[in-house]
CSV table of C-alpha atoms and ligand atoms in Angstrom, one decimal:
chain,number,residue,atom,x,y,z
A,1,MET,CA,18.6,12.4,8.7
A,2,THR,CA,16.3,14.7,11.2
A,3,SER,CA,16.6,17.4,8.9
A,4,SER,CA,17.1,15.7,5.7
A,5,SER,CA,14.1,13.1,6.7
A,6,PRO,CA,11.3,14.9,4.7
A,7,PHE,CA,12.5,14.8,1.4
A,8,ALA,CA,13.8,11.3,2.4
A,9,ARG,CA,10.7,10.3,0.9
A,10,PRO,CA,9.5,12.7,-1.6
A,11,ASP,CA,6.6,11.2,-2.8
A,12,ARG,CA,4.8,10.4,1.5
A,13,ASN,CA,6.4,13.5,2.9
A,14,THR,CA,5.4,15.7,-0.2
A,15,VAL,CA,1.5,13.7,0.7
A,16,LEU,CA,1.4,14.4,3.8
A,17,ILE,CA,3.0,17.5,3.9
A,18,ALA,CA,-0.2,19.2,1.5
A,19,ALA,CA,-2.7,17.2,3.2
A,20,LEU,CA,-1.3,18.6,7.1
A,21,GLY,CA,-1.4,22.4,4.7
A,22,LEU,CA,-4.5,21.3,3.2
A,23,VAL,CA,-6.1,20.2,7.0
A,24,LEU,CA,-4.7,23.8,8.0
A,25,ILE,CA,-7.4,25.3,5.9
A,26,ALA,CA,-10.3,24.0,5.7
A,27,GLY,CA,-9.7,24.2,9.7
A,28,GLY,CA,-9.5,28.0,8.9
A,29,LEU,CA,-12.6,27.9,6.7
A,30,VAL,CA,-14.5,26.3,9.0
A,31,ALA,CA,-12.9,28.6,11.1
A,32,ALA,CA,-14.4,31.4,8.4
A,33,LEU,CA,-17.8,29.7,7.8
A,34,MET,CA,-18.3,29.2,11.6
A,35,LEU,CA,-18.6,32.9,11.7
A,36,LEU,CA,-20.7,33.6,8.7
A,37,SER,CA,-23.5,30.5,9.2
A,38,PRO,CA,-24.1,29.2,13.6
A,39,ALA,CA,-24.2,25.9,12.4
A,40,VAL,CA,-21.1,23.6,11.9
A,41,PRO,CA,-21.1,22.3,8.2
A,42,GLU,CA,-20.1,18.5,7.7
A,43,ALA,CA,-16.4,19.3,6.3
A,44,LEU,CA,-14.4,16.7,6.0
A,45,ALA,CA,-10.6,18.3,8.6
A,46,LEU,CA,-9.2,15.9,5.7
A,47,ASP,CA,-9.7,15.8,2.6
A,48,PRO,CA,-6.3,14.9,0.3
A,49,SER,CA,-8.2,14.7,-2.8
A,50,THR,CA,-6.5,17.7,-4.5
A,51,VAL,CA,-2.7,16.9,-3.5
A,52,VAL,CA,-2.3,13.0,-3.7
A,53,ALA,CA,0.2,12.6,-7.0
A,54,PRO,CA,-0.7,9.2,-8.1
A,55,TYR,CA,1.7,6.5,-8.2
A,56,GLY,CA,4.5,7.4,-9.8
A,57,GLN,CA,4.1,10.9,-11.1
A,58,ASP,CA,6.1,13.1,-9.7
A,59,GLU,CA,9.3,9.8,-9.0
A,60,LEU,CA,12.6,11.3,-9.6
A,61,PRO,CA,14.1,8.0,-10.8
A,62,SER,CA,18.2,8.1,-10.9
A,63,GLY,CA,18.6,6.0,-13.4
A,64,ALA,CA,19.8,3.2,-12.0
A,65,ILE,CA,18.5,-0.7,-12.5
A,66,HIS,CA,19.2,-3.4,-10.8
A,67,GLU,CA,19.1,-6.1,-12.3
A,68,VAL,CA,18.1,-8.8,-10.2
A,69,SER,CA,17.6,-12.3,-11.0
A,70,LEU,CA,15.4,-14.9,-8.5
A,71,VAL,CA,15.2,-18.7,-8.8
A,72,ALA,CA,12.6,-20.5,-6.7
A,73,ALA,CA,13.4,-24.0,-6.3
A,74,ALA,CA,13.5,-26.4,-3.2
A,75,GLY,CA,16.5,-27.9,-1.4
A,76,THR,CA,17.5,-27.8,2.2
A,77,MET,CA,19.2,-25.9,4.4
A,78,ARG,CA,21.1,-26.4,7.3
A,79,LEU,CA,19.3,-25.3,11.1
A,80,ASP,CA,20.7,-26.5,14.3
A,81,GLY,CA,23.2,-28.9,13.2
A,82,VAL,CA,20.1,-30.8,11.0
A,83,ASP,CA,20.1,-30.4,7.5
A,84,VAL,CA,17.0,-29.6,6.7
A,85,ASP,CA,14.4,-31.0,3.9
A,86,ASN,CA,11.3,-29.9,1.6
A,87,VAL,CA,13.5,-26.2,2.1
A,88,TRP,CA,12.0,-24.1,-1.0
A,89,SER,CA,13.9,-21.0,-1.0
A,90,PHE,CA,14.6,-18.2,-3.4
A,91,ASN,CA,18.7,-18.7,-4.7
A,92,GLY,CA,19.4,-21.3,-2.7
A,93,SER,CA,19.2,-19.1,0.6
A,94,VAL,CA,16.2,-19.0,3.1
A,95,PRO,CA,16.4,-16.1,3.4
A,96,GLY,CA,16.7,-15.0,-0.1
A,97,PRO,CA,18.9,-13.0,-1.2
A,98,GLU,CA,18.0,-9.8,0.0
A,99,ILE,CA,17.5,-6.5,-2.1
A,100,ARG,CA,18.7,-2.8,-1.7
A,101,ILE,CA,18.3,-0.2,-3.7
A,102,GLN,CA,18.8,3.6,-3.8
A,103,LEU,CA,15.3,5.3,-3.1
A,104,GLY,CA,14.2,5.9,-6.6
A,105,ASP,CA,16.2,3.5,-7.7
A,106,THR,CA,14.8,0.6,-10.6
A,107,VAL,CA,14.8,-2.4,-10.0
A,108,LYS,CA,13.8,-5.5,-12.5
A,109,ILE,CA,13.6,-8.6,-10.7
A,110,THR,CA,12.7,-12.2,-12.5
A,111,VAL,CA,11.4,-14.6,-11.6
A,112,GLN,CA,12.2,-17.8,-12.2
A,113,ASN,CA,9.7,-20.8,-11.0
A,114,ASP,CA,11.9,-24.1,-9.9
A,115,LEU,CA,9.5,-25.2,-8.2
A,116,ASP,CA,6.3,-28.1,-8.7
A,117,VAL,CA,3.5,-26.3,-7.9
A,118,ALA,CA,2.9,-22.2,-10.0
A,119,THR,CA,4.0,-19.5,-7.5
A,120,ALA,CA,4.4,-16.0,-7.0
A,121,VAL,CA,6.0,-13.2,-5.7
A,122,HIS,CA,4.4,-10.0,-3.4
A,123,TRP,CA,6.8,-6.9,-2.8
A,124,HIS,CA,5.4,-6.0,0.5
A,125,GLY,CA,5.1,-3.3,1.9
A,126,ILE,CA,5.6,-1.4,-1.6
A,127,ARG,CA,3.7,0.6,-3.2
A,128,VAL,CA,3.9,-0.6,-7.5
A,129,PRO,CA,1.7,-0.4,-9.7
A,130,ASN,CA,-1.1,-2.5,-9.8
A,131,GLY,CA,0.5,-5.0,-12.6
A,132,MET,CA,3.9,-5.4,-10.0
A,133,ASP,CA,1.8,-6.6,-6.3
A,134,GLY,CA,2.7,-10.1,-6.8
A,135,VAL,CA,-0.7,-11.3,-5.9
A,136,PRO,CA,-1.5,-14.9,-8.6
A,137,GLY,CA,-5.7,-14.2,-9.6
A,138,ILE,CA,-6.1,-10.6,-8.6
A,139,THR,CA,-2.8,-9.2,-10.2
A,140,GLN,CA,-1.3,-11.1,-12.6
A,141,ASP,CA,-1.2,-14.8,-13.7
A,142,PRO,CA,0.1,-17.4,-11.5
A,143,ILE,CA,3.6,-18.1,-12.8
A,144,ALA,CA,3.8,-21.2,-13.2
A,145,PRO,CA,6.2,-24.5,-13.0
A,146,GLY,CA,9.3,-23.5,-16.0
A,147,SER,CA,9.0,-20.6,-17.0
A,148,SER,CA,9.3,-17.0,-15.4
A,149,PHE,CA,7.7,-13.2,-14.7
A,150,VAL,CA,9.8,-9.8,-14.3
A,151,TYR,CA,8.1,-7.6,-11.4
A,152,GLU,CA,10.0,-4.8,-12.8
A,153,PHE,CA,8.7,-1.0,-10.6
A,154,THR,CA,10.2,2.3,-9.5
A,155,PRO,CA,9.8,2.1,-4.5
A,156,PRO,CA,9.2,5.1,-4.6
A,157,ASP,CA,8.9,5.2,-0.9
A,158,VAL,CA,12.1,4.6,1.7
A,159,GLY,CA,12.6,2.3,4.7
A,160,THR,CA,12.4,-2.1,5.2
A,161,TYR,CA,10.6,-4.0,2.8
A,162,TRP,CA,10.2,-7.9,2.6
A,163,TYR,CA,8.9,-10.2,-0.3
A,164,HIS,CA,8.0,-13.4,-0.1
A,165,SER,CA,5.5,-16.1,-1.9
A,166,HIS,CA,2.0,-14.8,-2.1
A,167,LYS,CA,1.0,-18.0,-3.4
A,168,ARG,CA,-0.3,-20.9,-1.5
A,169,GLY,CA,1.4,-18.7,1.3
A,170,ASN,CA,0.0,-21.1,4.6
A,171,GLU,CA,3.0,-24.5,2.5
A,172,GLN,CA,5.3,-21.5,0.5
A,173,LEU,CA,6.2,-18.8,2.8
A,174,GLU,CA,6.7,-21.7,5.4
A,175,ARG,CA,8.8,-23.4,2.9
A,176,GLY,CA,10.9,-20.9,2.8
A,177,LEU,CA,10.2,-18.5,0.7
A,178,TYR,CA,11.0,-15.1,1.5
A,179,GLY,CA,13.3,-12.5,1.6
A,180,ALA,CA,14.0,-8.6,2.8
A,181,PHE,CA,13.7,-5.6,0.9
A,182,VAL,CA,15.3,-2.1,1.6
A,183,VAL,CA,14.7,1.3,-0.3
A,184,GLU,CA,17.7,3.3,1.8
A,185,ASP,CA,17.0,6.8,2.9
A,186,ALA,CA,19.7,9.1,-0.2
A,187,GLU,CA,21.7,10.5,2.7
A,188,PRO,CA,21.5,7.5,5.1
A,189,ALA,CA,22.0,8.2,9.0
A,190,ALA,CA,25.4,6.9,10.3
A,191,TYR,CA,24.8,4.1,11.3
A,192,SER,CA,28.1,1.8,12.1
A,193,GLN,CA,26.2,-1.1,11.1
A,194,ASP,CA,22.7,-1.8,9.1
A,195,VAL,CA,21.4,-5.4,9.9
A,196,THR,CA,18.6,-7.3,8.9
A,197,LEU,CA,16.9,-9.0,10.5
A,198,LEU,CA,13.8,-11.7,9.4
A,199,VAL,CA,12.2,-13.6,12.7
A,200,ASP,CA,10.7,-16.8,11.5
A,201,ASP,CA,9.4,-19.6,13.7
A,202,TRP,CA,10.3,-23.5,12.5
A,203,LEU,CA,8.2,-26.1,13.5
A,204,LEU,CA,10.1,-28.6,13.5
A,205,ASP,CA,9.9,-32.9,14.5
A,206,GLN,CA,12.1,-34.9,16.6
A,207,VAL,CA,14.7,-35.2,14.9
A,208,GLY,CA,14.7,-31.7,13.3
A,209,GLN,CA,13.3,-32.5,10.0
A,210,LEU,CA,10.2,-29.8,8.5
A,211,ASP,CA,6.6,-30.7,9.4
A,212,THR,CA,4.7,-30.9,5.7
A,213,ASP,CA,1.4,-30.6,7.2
A,214,PHE,CA,1.1,-27.4,6.5
A,215,ASP,CA,-2.9,-27.2,6.1
A,216,SER,CA,-3.1,-28.6,9.5
A,217,SER,CA,-7.1,-28.0,11.0
A,218,GLU,CA,-5.9,-27.1,14.7
A,219,ASP,CA,-4.0,-24.7,13.4
A,220,LEU,CA,-6.7,-23.6,11.0
A,221,HIS,CA,-9.4,-22.9,13.2
A,222,HIS,CA,-6.8,-21.3,15.6
A,223,ASN,CA,-3.7,-19.5,15.5
A,224,GLY,CA,-2.0,-19.8,11.8
A,225,ARG,CA,1.1,-22.9,12.5
A,226,TRP,CA,3.3,-21.6,15.3
A,227,GLY,CA,6.4,-22.6,14.7
A,228,ASN,CA,9.0,-24.7,18.4
A,229,ALA,CA,11.6,-23.0,16.9
A,230,LEU,CA,12.9,-19.5,17.1
A,231,SER,CA,15.0,-18.4,13.5
A,232,VAL,CA,16.6,-15.2,13.2
A,233,ASN,CA,17.8,-14.9,8.9
A,234,ALA,CA,17.5,-18.5,9.2
A,235,GLU,CA,19.5,-19.6,11.8
A,236,ILE,CA,18.7,-20.4,16.2
A,237,LEU,CA,20.0,-18.0,18.5
A,238,PRO,CA,22.8,-16.1,15.8
A,239,THR,CA,24.8,-13.8,16.8
A,240,ILE,CA,25.5,-9.9,15.6
A,241,THR,CA,28.8,-8.3,16.9
A,242,ALA,CA,29.5,-4.9,17.1
A,243,ALA,CA,32.2,-3.4,19.5
A,244,PRO,CA,31.6,-1.5,22.0
A,245,GLY,CA,29.4,3.2,21.2
A,246,GLU,CA,28.4,1.3,17.7
A,247,ARG,CA,24.7,2.1,16.9
A,248,LEU,CA,23.1,-0.3,15.0
A,249,ARG,CA,19.9,0.5,13.2
A,250,LEU,CA,18.4,-2.8,13.2
A,251,ARG,CA,15.7,-4.0,10.4
A,252,LEU,CA,13.0,-6.4,12.0
A,253,VAL,CA,10.4,-8.5,9.0
A,254,ASN,CA,8.1,-10.8,11.0
A,255,ALA,CA,8.4,-13.1,8.7
A,256,SER,CA,6.4,-16.3,10.7
A,257,ASN,CA,3.1,-17.6,9.2
A,258,GLY,CA,1.3,-17.2,12.9
A,259,ARG,CA,3.7,-16.6,15.1
A,260,ILE,CA,3.3,-12.5,17.0
A,261,TYR,CA,6.9,-11.3,19.0
A,262,GLN,CA,6.6,-8.7,21.6
A,263,LEU,CA,10.5,-8.1,21.5
A,264,ARG,CA,12.6,-7.3,24.9
A,265,PHE,CA,15.6,-5.3,24.3
A,266,GLY,CA,17.1,-5.8,28.1
A,267,GLU,CA,19.7,-3.2,29.3
A,268,LEU,CA,19.9,-2.2,25.7
A,269,ASP,CA,19.1,1.4,25.2
A,270,ALA,CA,16.6,0.9,21.7
A,271,VAL,CA,14.1,2.3,20.5
A,272,ALA,CA,12.2,2.6,17.1
A,273,ILE,CA,12.2,4.9,14.5
A,274,ALA,CA,10.2,3.1,11.9
A,275,MET,CA,6.8,1.1,11.1
A,276,ASP,CA,6.2,-0.9,8.5
A,277,GLY,CA,8.9,0.8,6.2
A,278,PHE,CA,7.7,4.1,7.8
A,279,TYR,CA,9.7,7.1,9.6
A,280,VAL,CA,8.6,7.9,13.4
A,281,ASP,CA,7.3,11.6,14.4
A,282,ARG,CA,8.5,10.5,17.1
A,283,PRO,CA,11.3,7.3,18.9
A,284,LEU,CA,8.8,4.6,20.6
A,285,PRO,CA,9.7,2.5,23.5
A,286,VAL,CA,10.6,-1.2,21.8
A,287,ASP,CA,10.8,-3.4,24.8
A,288,GLY,CA,7.5,-5.3,24.6
A,289,LEU,CA,6.8,-4.1,21.3
A,290,GLU,CA,4.6,-6.8,19.9
A,291,ILE,CA,5.1,-7.8,15.8
A,292,ALA,CA,2.2,-9.2,14.1
A,293,PRO,CA,2.7,-10.9,11.3
A,294,GLY,CA,3.9,-8.6,8.5
A,295,ASN,CA,5.3,-5.8,10.6
A,296,ARG,CA,8.4,-5.0,10.3
A,297,VAL,CA,10.4,-2.7,12.7
A,298,ASP,CA,13.4,-0.1,12.2
A,299,ILE,CA,14.9,-0.2,15.8
A,300,ASP,CA,18.4,2.3,17.0
A,301,VAL,CA,20.5,0.9,19.8
A,302,THR,CA,24.2,2.4,21.1
A,303,ILE,CA,26.0,-0.5,22.5
A,304,PRO,CA,27.0,1.3,26.1
A,305,VAL,CA,30.8,2.0,25.9
A,306,ASP,CA,31.7,0.9,29.0
A,307,ALA,CA,30.2,-2.2,28.1
A,308,LYS,CA,30.7,-6.3,28.2
A,309,GLY,CA,29.7,-9.5,27.3
A,310,SER,CA,26.6,-9.7,25.9
A,311,PHE,CA,23.5,-8.9,25.0
A,312,VAL,CA,20.5,-10.9,24.3
A,313,ILE,CA,17.2,-9.6,22.3
A,314,ALA,CA,13.9,-12.0,23.4
A,315,ASP,CA,11.1,-12.7,22.2
A,316,SER,CA,7.9,-12.4,25.3
A,317,LEU,CA,4.8,-12.8,23.8
A,318,LEU,CA,3.7,-16.3,25.5
A,319,SER,CA,5.9,-16.4,28.6
A,320,PHE,CA,6.6,-14.0,31.5
A,321,SER,CA,10.6,-16.2,31.3
A,322,PRO,CA,11.5,-14.0,27.7
A,323,VAL,CA,13.1,-16.5,24.2
A,324,PRO,CA,16.4,-15.6,23.1
A,325,LEU,CA,15.9,-14.9,19.2
A,326,MET,CA,19.8,-14.0,19.9
A,327,THR,CA,22.8,-12.7,20.8
A,328,LEU,CA,24.5,-9.2,20.4
A,329,GLU,CA,28.5,-9.6,21.7
A,330,VAL,CA,30.6,-6.6,23.0
A,331,SER,CA,34.2,-7.1,21.6
A,332,GLY,CA,36.5,-5.0,20.6
A,333,ASP,CA,37.7,-1.5,21.3
A,334,PRO,CA,35.4,1.3,22.1
A,335,VAL,CA,34.1,3.7,19.0
A,336,ASP,CA,32.6,6.2,19.8
A,337,PRO,CA,29.5,6.5,19.8
A,338,PRO,CA,27.8,8.7,16.5
A,339,SER,CA,25.6,10.9,17.1
A,340,PHE,CA,22.6,12.0,15.3
A,341,ALA,CA,19.2,12.3,16.3
A,342,PRO,CA,17.1,9.0,15.6
A,343,PRO,CA,15.3,9.3,11.7
A,344,THR,CA,12.4,11.1,12.1
A,345,ALA,CA,10.0,12.4,9.9
A,346,PRO,CA,6.3,14.9,10.1
A,347,VAL,CA,3.3,12.6,10.6
A,348,PRO,CA,0.3,14.1,10.4
A,349,ASP,CA,-2.8,14.7,13.0
A,350,TRP,CA,-6.0,12.6,10.9
A,351,SER,CA,-7.5,11.9,14.6
A,352,ASP,CA,-10.5,14.5,13.3
A,353,ALA,CA,-11.6,11.4,11.2
A,354,ILE,CA,-11.8,9.7,15.0
A,355,GLU,CA,-15.8,11.2,14.1
A,356,TRP,CA,-16.3,10.0,11.4
A,357,GLU,CA,-19.0,7.1,9.9
A,358,PRO,CA,-16.5,4.1,8.1
A,359,ASN,CA,-16.5,4.3,5.0
A,360,GLY,CA,-16.8,0.3,5.5
A,361,THR,CA,-16.0,-1.7,7.9
A,362,PHE,CA,-15.1,-5.7,7.9
A,363,GLU,CA,-15.9,-7.7,10.5
A,364,LEU,CA,-13.5,-10.3,11.0
A,365,SER,CA,-15.0,-14.2,12.1
A,366,LEU,CA,-15.1,-17.6,11.2
A,367,ILE,CA,-18.3,-19.7,9.6
A,368,GLY,CA,-18.8,-23.6,9.5
A,369,ASP,CA,-19.7,-25.6,7.5
A,370,GLU,CA,-23.4,-25.0,7.2
A,371,ASP,CA,-23.2,-21.4,6.1
A,372,ILE,CA,-21.1,-22.9,2.5
A,373,ALA,CA,-23.3,-24.0,0.3
A,374,GLU,CA,-21.7,-27.2,-1.0
A,375,ASP,CA,-21.2,-26.8,-4.9
A,376,GLN,CA,-19.1,-23.6,-3.3
A,377,PRO,CA,-15.5,-23.4,-3.6
A,378,THR,CA,-13.8,-21.7,-0.9
A,379,GLY,CA,-10.2,-20.4,-0.3
A,380,LEU,CA,-7.8,-18.9,-2.1
A,381,ALA,CA,-6.9,-22.2,-3.3
A,382,GLY,CA,-11.2,-22.9,-4.0
A,383,ASP,CA,-11.3,-26.5,-2.6
A,384,PHE,CA,-14.7,-27.3,-2.7
A,385,GLY,CA,-17.3,-27.8,0.4
A,386,GLY,CA,-16.1,-29.2,2.8
A,387,VAL,CA,-13.9,-27.0,5.3
A,388,PHE,CA,-14.8,-24.1,7.1
A,389,GLY,CA,-14.3,-20.4,6.5
A,390,TRP,CA,-12.0,-18.1,8.1
A,391,ALA,CA,-14.6,-14.8,7.2
A,392,ILE,CA,-15.4,-10.8,5.9
A,393,ASN,CA,-18.4,-9.6,6.7
A,394,GLY,CA,-19.7,-13.5,6.6
A,395,ARG,CA,-17.8,-13.9,3.6
A,396,ALA,CA,-15.1,-15.9,3.0
A,397,TRP,CA,-11.9,-16.2,-0.4
A,398,PRO,CA,-13.2,-15.8,-3.5
A,399,ASP,CA,-17.1,-14.9,-1.8
A,400,HIS,CA,-16.5,-11.3,-1.2
A,401,ARG,CA,-17.6,-8.0,-1.5
A,402,THR,CA,-14.3,-5.7,-2.8
A,403,HIS,CA,-14.3,-2.4,-1.2
A,404,VAL,CA,-14.0,0.5,-3.3
A,405,ALA,CA,-12.2,3.5,-2.7
A,406,SER,CA,-11.5,7.3,-4.2
A,407,LEU,CA,-7.9,8.8,-5.1
A,408,GLY,CA,-6.5,10.4,-2.7
A,409,GLN,CA,-10.1,10.9,-0.9
A,410,ALA,CA,-9.3,9.6,3.0
A,411,GLU,CA,-11.7,7.0,3.8
A,412,LYS,CA,-12.5,5.7,7.4
A,413,LEU,CA,-12.3,1.8,7.6
A,414,ARG,CA,-13.1,-0.4,10.5
A,415,PHE,CA,-11.8,-4.1,12.2
A,416,VAL,CA,-14.2,-5.6,14.3
A,417,ASN,CA,-13.0,-8.9,15.4
A,418,ASP,CA,-15.7,-11.3,15.8
A,419,SER,CA,-13.8,-14.5,16.8
A,420,GLY,CA,-11.0,-15.3,19.0
A,421,ALA,CA,-7.7,-15.2,17.8
A,422,PHE,CA,-5.6,-13.1,16.2
A,423,HIS,CA,-5.8,-11.4,12.9
A,424,PRO,CA,-3.4,-9.1,11.8
A,425,MET,CA,-4.9,-7.0,9.2
A,426,HIS,CA,-2.9,-6.1,6.0
A,427,LEU,CA,-3.1,-3.7,3.0
A,428,HIS,CA,-1.5,-3.5,0.0
A,429,GLY,CA,-0.3,-1.3,-2.1
A,430,GLN,CA,-1.5,1.6,0.3
A,431,PHE,CA,-0.1,2.8,3.6
A,432,PHE,CA,-2.6,3.5,7.1
A,433,GLN,CA,-3.2,4.6,10.4
A,434,VAL,CA,-4.2,3.3,13.0
A,435,VAL,CA,-7.4,6.1,15.1
A,436,ALA,CA,-8.8,4.3,17.5
A,437,ARG,CA,-9.1,0.9,19.3
A,438,ASN,CA,-11.6,-0.5,21.3
A,439,GLY,CA,-13.4,3.2,20.7
A,440,VAL,CA,-10.1,4.8,22.7
A,441,PRO,CA,-8.6,7.3,20.0
A,442,VAL,CA,-4.8,6.4,19.7
A,443,ARG,CA,-2.9,8.6,18.5
A,444,GLU,CA,0.5,6.5,17.4
A,445,GLY,CA,2.3,8.4,15.4
A,446,HIS,CA,3.3,6.1,12.2
A,447,PHE,CA,2.3,5.3,9.5
A,448,ARG,CA,1.7,1.0,8.8
A,449,ASP,CA,0.5,-1.7,6.3
A,450,THR,CA,0.0,-4.2,8.4
A,451,VAL,CA,-1.9,-3.6,12.0
A,452,LEU,CA,-2.4,-6.1,14.8
A,453,LEU,CA,-6.7,-7.4,16.1
A,454,ASN,CA,-6.4,-8.9,19.0
A,455,SER,CA,-9.2,-11.7,20.2
A,456,THR,CA,-12.8,-8.7,20.2
A,457,ASP,CA,-10.8,-5.9,18.8
A,458,THR,CA,-12.3,-3.2,17.0
A,459,VAL,CA,-9.5,-1.1,15.6
A,460,ASP,CA,-10.6,2.0,13.4
A,461,ILE,CA,-7.8,2.9,10.2
A,462,VAL,CA,-7.9,6.6,7.2
A,463,VAL,CA,-6.4,5.0,4.2
A,464,VAL,CA,-5.8,8.0,1.7
A,465,PRO,CA,-5.6,5.9,-1.4
A,466,THR,CA,-2.5,6.9,-3.2
A,467,ASP,CA,-1.9,4.5,-6.3
A,468,VAL,CA,-4.9,2.7,-8.4
A,469,GLY,CA,-5.9,-1.0,-8.6
A,470,VAL,CA,-7.4,-4.5,-7.5
A,471,TRP,CA,-5.7,-4.8,-4.2
A,472,ALA,CA,-5.6,-7.3,-1.9
A,473,LEU,CA,-6.7,-6.8,2.2
A,474,HIS,CA,-6.2,-10.0,4.2
A,475,CYS,CA,-4.5,-11.4,7.0
A,476,HIS,CA,-1.2,-12.3,7.2
A,477,ILE,CA,-2.1,-15.1,9.7
A,478,GLN,CA,-1.4,-17.3,6.5
A,479,LEU,CA,-4.1,-20.6,7.2
A,480,HIS,CA,-7.1,-17.5,7.9
A,481,ALA,CA,-5.7,-16.2,4.7
A,482,GLU,CA,-5.6,-18.5,2.6
A,483,TYR,CA,-8.8,-20.8,4.7
A,484,GLY,CA,-10.9,-17.3,3.0
A,485,MET,CA,-9.9,-14.3,4.8
A,486,PHE,CA,-9.4,-12.3,2.2
A,487,THR,CA,-10.9,-9.6,0.3
A,488,LEU,CA,-10.3,-6.6,-2.2
A,489,TYR,CA,-9.4,-2.7,-1.9
A,490,GLU,CA,-10.4,-1.2,-5.1
A,491,VAL,CA,-9.0,2.5,-5.7
A,492,ARG,CA,-10.1,4.1,-8.4
B,501,C2O,CU1,3.5,-10.0,2.7
B,501,C2O,CU2,-1.4,-9.7,0.6
B,501,C2O,O1,1.4,-9.9,2.6
B,502,CU,CU1,-6.6,-13.7,10.4
């Protein structure tokens, strides 16, 4: 994979390699200019404006079209031996059906809404034409009960993505309206198994039924809804079976409304090969890695040939004794471990941006009733008065200022967390790199579409806008977004 990976994401890598080239050329120019004039010009070391192709321009569609039908409807789900009511799902299953395609394939997804309320589906992390992004009220009208909407797009990048309702996420996502979306490499590496694992937590009452107070003011004031039952693919403590020597690619998705996980792989020799769908430039240690709502991590793990019994994959965010998420059960005859270098992709060094003034600052805070006029609708639901809001620069949606960016023009954005809560900030339609945390330069070695801010964190990111349109920028803790921490990012 190492050799083919630069070609695995033609669009993105073309952009990056070209950007890298431009940095070198610009660097040369700067050096030359420095020789000519004593003053160092205010040259941007990174200006890929001429090399970023707009969406779709250098696509190589394979011609294959996958027609998928997703029916959103109320139903039940079996969890821990209980038939749980009040679940909403796609095609009657939680998670919804996995959509898995090859790079270059087109999907044509008909979403039929058989719920009593409106919905819309967002393809988290996938670069789609703006009108296909599934943000009701912004990129499309909500899909009314009884009607349908057809989403059609050709994902330009390989990776692990997911889809979920983008309407009243604090309720609809929580009830189960989500699923995985995988775009496979043109030449997938020879893993023994490639498994998608959607991690979610459910808030259940004493008899194992879903707590349906999705707008709890306690949750709203804190870090959103955190459940009491951890699940993977909506199963509690599931088991994956593998033979000794097998090499697995685990595609983890944090589908929770608010919960952050800190992964523990114990004795297992596991590395992260992709974050938020994007290959890393070098494999990263996975033990202790945090994944916030919206984040994905792809993990490369080899079962030792002499292994017996089982391994536990756990979460240790809140406790010293990790809480098990799932079990890897080793059984069967040993196989020869597939041998290849973990897939990686070059990631350009954007550390010059540390010196830049931010092009936009987003201060995240909680504002009280006194800051919101009584006749002002608040939150995505647009309720009137009496509700405090989660705010960006003192404004709770729909009150907002759209940030305007230019296609292909690199810019630095600063998020400042002025609240005691977590905020995993998610930008639609683009990808970015974190360049500093709390003023300290960082080089993560991968792109992201969602970055977690702990309380009081300041995070600087660099974006090279690749797709025109009006995109959502919001906290992925669903209750925070629903109650105001939501704004727009327009690329022209
Ligand atoms: Cu995964 Cu705007 O969301
Ligand atoms: Cu938040």
